Coordinates of C-alpha atoms and ligand atoms in Angstrom, one line a residue:
X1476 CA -3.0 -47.0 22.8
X1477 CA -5.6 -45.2 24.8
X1478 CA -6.0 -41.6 24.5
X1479 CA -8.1 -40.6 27.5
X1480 CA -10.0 -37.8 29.1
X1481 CA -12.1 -36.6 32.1
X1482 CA -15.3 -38.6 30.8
X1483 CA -13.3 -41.4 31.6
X1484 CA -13.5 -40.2 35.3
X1485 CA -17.0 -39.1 35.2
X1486 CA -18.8 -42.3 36.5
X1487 CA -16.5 -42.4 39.5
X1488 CA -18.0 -39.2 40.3
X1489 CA -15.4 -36.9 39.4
X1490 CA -16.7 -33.7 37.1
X1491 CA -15.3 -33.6 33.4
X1492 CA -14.5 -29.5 32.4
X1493 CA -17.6 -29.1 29.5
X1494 CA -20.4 -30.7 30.2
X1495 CA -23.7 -29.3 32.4
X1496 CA -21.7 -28.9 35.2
X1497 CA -18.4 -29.1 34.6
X1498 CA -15.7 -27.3 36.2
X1499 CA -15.4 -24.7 33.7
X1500 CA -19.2 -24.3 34.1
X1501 CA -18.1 -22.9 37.5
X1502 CA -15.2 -21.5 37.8
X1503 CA -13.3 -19.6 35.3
X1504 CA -10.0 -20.8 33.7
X1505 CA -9.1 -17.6 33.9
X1506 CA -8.7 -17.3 37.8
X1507 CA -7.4 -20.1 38.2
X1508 CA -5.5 -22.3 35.9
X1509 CA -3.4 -19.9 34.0
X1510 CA -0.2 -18.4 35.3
X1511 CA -1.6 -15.1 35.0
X1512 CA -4.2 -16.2 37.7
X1513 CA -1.6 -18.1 39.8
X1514 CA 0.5 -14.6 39.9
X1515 CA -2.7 -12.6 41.1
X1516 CA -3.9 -15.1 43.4
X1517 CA -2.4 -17.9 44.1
X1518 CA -4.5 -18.8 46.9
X1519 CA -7.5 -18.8 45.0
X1520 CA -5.7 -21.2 42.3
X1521 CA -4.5 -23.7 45.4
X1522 CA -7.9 -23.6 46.9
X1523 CA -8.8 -25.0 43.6
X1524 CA -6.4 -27.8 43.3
X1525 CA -6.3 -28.5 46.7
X1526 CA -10.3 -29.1 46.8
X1527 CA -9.9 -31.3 43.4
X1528 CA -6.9 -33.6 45.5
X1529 CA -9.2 -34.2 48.0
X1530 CA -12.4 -35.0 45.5
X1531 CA -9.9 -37.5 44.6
X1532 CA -10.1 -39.2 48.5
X1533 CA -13.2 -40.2 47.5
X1534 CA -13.4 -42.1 44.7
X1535 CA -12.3 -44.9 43.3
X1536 CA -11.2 -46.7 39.3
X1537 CA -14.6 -47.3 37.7
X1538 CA -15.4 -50.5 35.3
X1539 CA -13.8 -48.7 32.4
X1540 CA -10.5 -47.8 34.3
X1541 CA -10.3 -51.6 35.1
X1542 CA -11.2 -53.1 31.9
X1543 CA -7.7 -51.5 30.7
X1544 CA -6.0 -52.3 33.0
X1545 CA -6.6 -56.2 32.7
X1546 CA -6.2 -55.9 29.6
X1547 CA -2.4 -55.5 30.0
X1548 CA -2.9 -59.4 30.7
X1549 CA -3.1 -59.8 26.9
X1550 CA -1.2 -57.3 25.2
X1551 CA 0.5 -53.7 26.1
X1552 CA -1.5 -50.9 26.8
X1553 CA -0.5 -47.5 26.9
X1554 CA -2.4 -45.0 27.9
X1555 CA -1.6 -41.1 27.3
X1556 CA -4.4 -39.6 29.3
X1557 CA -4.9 -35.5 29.8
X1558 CA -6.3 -36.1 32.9
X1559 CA -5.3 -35.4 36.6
X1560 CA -6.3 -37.6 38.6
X1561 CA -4.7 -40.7 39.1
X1562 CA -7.7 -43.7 38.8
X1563 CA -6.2 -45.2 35.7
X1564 CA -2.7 -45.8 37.9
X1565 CA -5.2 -47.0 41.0
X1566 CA -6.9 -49.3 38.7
X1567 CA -3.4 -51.2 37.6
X1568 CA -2.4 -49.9 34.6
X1569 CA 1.1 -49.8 34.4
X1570 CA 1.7 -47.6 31.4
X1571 CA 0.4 -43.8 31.9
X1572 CA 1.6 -41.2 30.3
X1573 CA -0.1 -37.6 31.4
X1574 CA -0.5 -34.6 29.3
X1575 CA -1.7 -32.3 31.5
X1576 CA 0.2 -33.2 34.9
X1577 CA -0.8 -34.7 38.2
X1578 CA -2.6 -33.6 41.0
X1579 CA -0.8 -36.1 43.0
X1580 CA 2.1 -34.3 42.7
X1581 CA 3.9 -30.7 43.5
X1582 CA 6.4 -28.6 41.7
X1583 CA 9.0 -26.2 42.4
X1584 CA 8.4 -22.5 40.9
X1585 CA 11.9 -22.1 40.5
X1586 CA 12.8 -25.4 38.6
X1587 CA 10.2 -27.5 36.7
X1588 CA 12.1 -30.5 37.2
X1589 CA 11.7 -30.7 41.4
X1590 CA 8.6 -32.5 41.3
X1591 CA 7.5 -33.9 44.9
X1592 CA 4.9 -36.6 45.8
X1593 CA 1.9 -35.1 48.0
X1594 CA -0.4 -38.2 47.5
X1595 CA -3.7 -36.1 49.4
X1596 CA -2.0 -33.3 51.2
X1597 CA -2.3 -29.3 50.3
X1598 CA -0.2 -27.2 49.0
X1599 CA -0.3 -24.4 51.3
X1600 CA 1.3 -20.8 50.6
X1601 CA 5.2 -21.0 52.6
X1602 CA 5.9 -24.5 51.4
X1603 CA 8.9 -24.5 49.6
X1604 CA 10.8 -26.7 46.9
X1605 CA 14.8 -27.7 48.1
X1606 CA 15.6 -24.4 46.3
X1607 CA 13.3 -22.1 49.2
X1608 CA 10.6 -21.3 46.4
X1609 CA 6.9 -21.6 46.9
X1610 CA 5.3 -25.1 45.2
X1611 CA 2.6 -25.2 43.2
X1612 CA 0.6 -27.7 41.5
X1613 CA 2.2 -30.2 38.7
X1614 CA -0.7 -29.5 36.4
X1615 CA -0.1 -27.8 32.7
X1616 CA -2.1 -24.5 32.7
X1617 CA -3.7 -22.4 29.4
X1618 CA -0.6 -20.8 27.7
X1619 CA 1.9 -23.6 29.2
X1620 CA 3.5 -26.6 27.6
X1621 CA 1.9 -30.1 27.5
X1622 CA 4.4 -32.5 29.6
X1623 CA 5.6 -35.8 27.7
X1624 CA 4.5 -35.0 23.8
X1625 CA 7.8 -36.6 22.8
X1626 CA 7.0 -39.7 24.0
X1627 CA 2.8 -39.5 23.8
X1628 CA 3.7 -38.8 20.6
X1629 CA 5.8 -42.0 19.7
X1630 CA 3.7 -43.9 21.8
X1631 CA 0.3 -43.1 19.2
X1632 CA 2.3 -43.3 16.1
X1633 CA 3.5 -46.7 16.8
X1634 CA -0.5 -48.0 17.8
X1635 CA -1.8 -51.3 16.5
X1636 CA -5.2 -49.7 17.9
X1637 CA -6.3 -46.1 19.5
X1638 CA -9.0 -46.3 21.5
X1639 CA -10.6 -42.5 22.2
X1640 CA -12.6 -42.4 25.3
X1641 CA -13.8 -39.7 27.3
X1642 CA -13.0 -36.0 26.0
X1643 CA -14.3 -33.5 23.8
X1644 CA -11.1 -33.3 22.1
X1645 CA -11.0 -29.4 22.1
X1646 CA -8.0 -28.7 24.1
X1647 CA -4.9 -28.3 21.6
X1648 CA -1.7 -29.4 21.2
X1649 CA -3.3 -32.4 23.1
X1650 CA -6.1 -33.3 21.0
X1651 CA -4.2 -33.6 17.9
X1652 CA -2.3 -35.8 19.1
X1653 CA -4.3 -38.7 17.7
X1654 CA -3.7 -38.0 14.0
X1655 CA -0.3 -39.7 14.8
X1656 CA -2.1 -42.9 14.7
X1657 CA -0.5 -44.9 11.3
X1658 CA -3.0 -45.5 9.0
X1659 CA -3.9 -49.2 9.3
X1660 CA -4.0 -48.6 12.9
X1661 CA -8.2 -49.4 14.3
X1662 CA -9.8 -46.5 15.5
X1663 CA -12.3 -46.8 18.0
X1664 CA -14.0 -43.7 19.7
X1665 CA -16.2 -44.0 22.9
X1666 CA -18.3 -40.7 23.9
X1667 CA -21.7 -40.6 24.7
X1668 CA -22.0 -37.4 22.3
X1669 CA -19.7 -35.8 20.0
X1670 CA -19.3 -32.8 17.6
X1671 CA -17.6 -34.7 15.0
X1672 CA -16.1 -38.1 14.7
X1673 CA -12.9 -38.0 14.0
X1674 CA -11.6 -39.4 10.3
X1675 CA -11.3 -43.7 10.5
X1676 CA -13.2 -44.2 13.5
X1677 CA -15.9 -46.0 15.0
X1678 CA -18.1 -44.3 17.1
X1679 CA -19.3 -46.7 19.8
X1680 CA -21.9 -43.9 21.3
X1681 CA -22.1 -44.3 25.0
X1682 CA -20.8 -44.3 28.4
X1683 CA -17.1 -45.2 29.3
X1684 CA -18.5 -48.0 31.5
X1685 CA -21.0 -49.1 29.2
X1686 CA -18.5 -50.1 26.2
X1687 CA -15.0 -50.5 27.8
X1688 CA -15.2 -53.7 29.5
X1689 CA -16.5 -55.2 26.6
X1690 CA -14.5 -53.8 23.6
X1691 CA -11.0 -55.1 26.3
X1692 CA -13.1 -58.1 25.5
X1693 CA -12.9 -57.7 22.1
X1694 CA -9.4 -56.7 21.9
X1695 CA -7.9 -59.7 24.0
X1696 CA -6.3 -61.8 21.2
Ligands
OAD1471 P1 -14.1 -32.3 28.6 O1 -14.9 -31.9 29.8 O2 -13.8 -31.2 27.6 O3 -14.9 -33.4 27.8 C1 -15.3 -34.5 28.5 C2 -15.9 -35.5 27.4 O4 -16.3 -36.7 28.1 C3 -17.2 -35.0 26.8 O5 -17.1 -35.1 25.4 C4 -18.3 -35.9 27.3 O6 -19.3 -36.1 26.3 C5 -17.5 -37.1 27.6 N1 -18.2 -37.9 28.7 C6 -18.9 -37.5 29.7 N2 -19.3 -38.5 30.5 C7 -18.8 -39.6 29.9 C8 -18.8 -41.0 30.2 N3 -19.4 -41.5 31.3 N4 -18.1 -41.9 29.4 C9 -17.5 -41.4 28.3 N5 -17.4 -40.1 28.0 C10 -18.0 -39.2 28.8 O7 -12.8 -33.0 29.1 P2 -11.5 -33.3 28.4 O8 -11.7 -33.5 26.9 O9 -10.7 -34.2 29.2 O10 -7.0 -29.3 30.6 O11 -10.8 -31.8 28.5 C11 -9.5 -31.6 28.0 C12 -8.7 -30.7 28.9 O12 -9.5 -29.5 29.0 C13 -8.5 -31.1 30.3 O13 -7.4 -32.0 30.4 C14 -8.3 -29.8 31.0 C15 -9.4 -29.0 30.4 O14 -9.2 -27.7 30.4 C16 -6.3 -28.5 31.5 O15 -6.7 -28.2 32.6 C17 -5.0 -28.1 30.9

């Protein structure tokens, strides 16, 4: 089990939300990923999404998004990741569950469940679900429900191993997600800094790239 976040992403080149420079360094959740803000302005909230799609034109998996992915050649890997983007699916893993949506994708404002492939393209105001309502991005916004707990959920609480790579672990329901974990399970955490380890794990202190390909490694038996 893999339990990832934007760090993850960060030495492809895309920003993570907290750090110097983040995204929520510069813009203000507030305006534009709540659906208070999307009501107000929802061209200011696609402007945002849109420009994040087409960051996502530019980059490409990164040593650590790889590293997982061949290790699906020795055992199964799941990964339950609250990011956007879609590197860990560009990199081969087969298994991705996401908390927090998909940039890649669209959704229907009058029914969740008309979701629409958009690979790069915008969203523009006047495009339309089947139903004639205006789509909007498949991403969870602040005050809306994480997508798949059920089965992120069964996913962590039947781990052999959790690895922990890449987030601060302060966005909630998400980040307590990995106290699911059974109790023999190994716990391994990789961040290059973090407030607090969480109970049972190891703290390999350091850069996704630095400490994935080599823990896979590790884990190939
Ligand atoms: P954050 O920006 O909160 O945290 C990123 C974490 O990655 C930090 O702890 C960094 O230390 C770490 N990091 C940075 N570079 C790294 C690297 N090269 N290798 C490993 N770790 C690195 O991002 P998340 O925890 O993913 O939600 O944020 C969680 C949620 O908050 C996001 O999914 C998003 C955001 O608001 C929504 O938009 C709903």
């Amino acid at each position: 089990m893999v339990f990832s976040g934007a760090g993850i992403s960060a030495e492809s080149g895309l920003p993570t939300f907290r750090d110097n420079g983040g995204l929520w360094h510069d813009h203000s959740v507030y305006d534009v990923a709540t659906p208070e803000a999307w009501a107000r302005d929802p061209q200011l909230v696609l402007d945002f999404y849109n420009a994040r799609r087409q960051g996502l034109r530019n980059v490409e998996p990164n040593a650590a998004h790889s590293a997982l992915a061949e290790l699906e050649k020795y055992c199964e890997v799941v990964v339950v990741t609250q990011n956007v983007d879609d590197l860990h699916e560009r990199a081969g893993s087969s298994q991705v569950i996401h908390l927090h949506g998909e940039l890649t994708k669209a959704r229907s404002t009058a029914r969740e469940s008309l979701v629409y492939d958009l690979d790069d393209r915008d969203i523009v105001l006047g495009d339309v679900c089947e139903l004639g309502s205006q789509l909007r991005p498949h991403v969870v916004w602040f005050g809306e429900m994480v997508h798949n707990t059920e089965a992120a959920c069964a996913e962590i609480a039947s781990a052999d191993r959790l690895l922990v790579v890449g987030t601060s672990l302060s966005v909630y329901p998400a980040a307590g997600f990995i106290e699911l974990a059974p109790p023999a399970a190994e716990r391994v955490v990789v961040a290059p800094d973090l407030d607090r380890v969480p109970a049972g794990f190891e703290w390999l202190r350091g850069s996704a790239t630095d400490y994935l390909p080599q823990l896979c490694e590790r884990w190939q038996d």
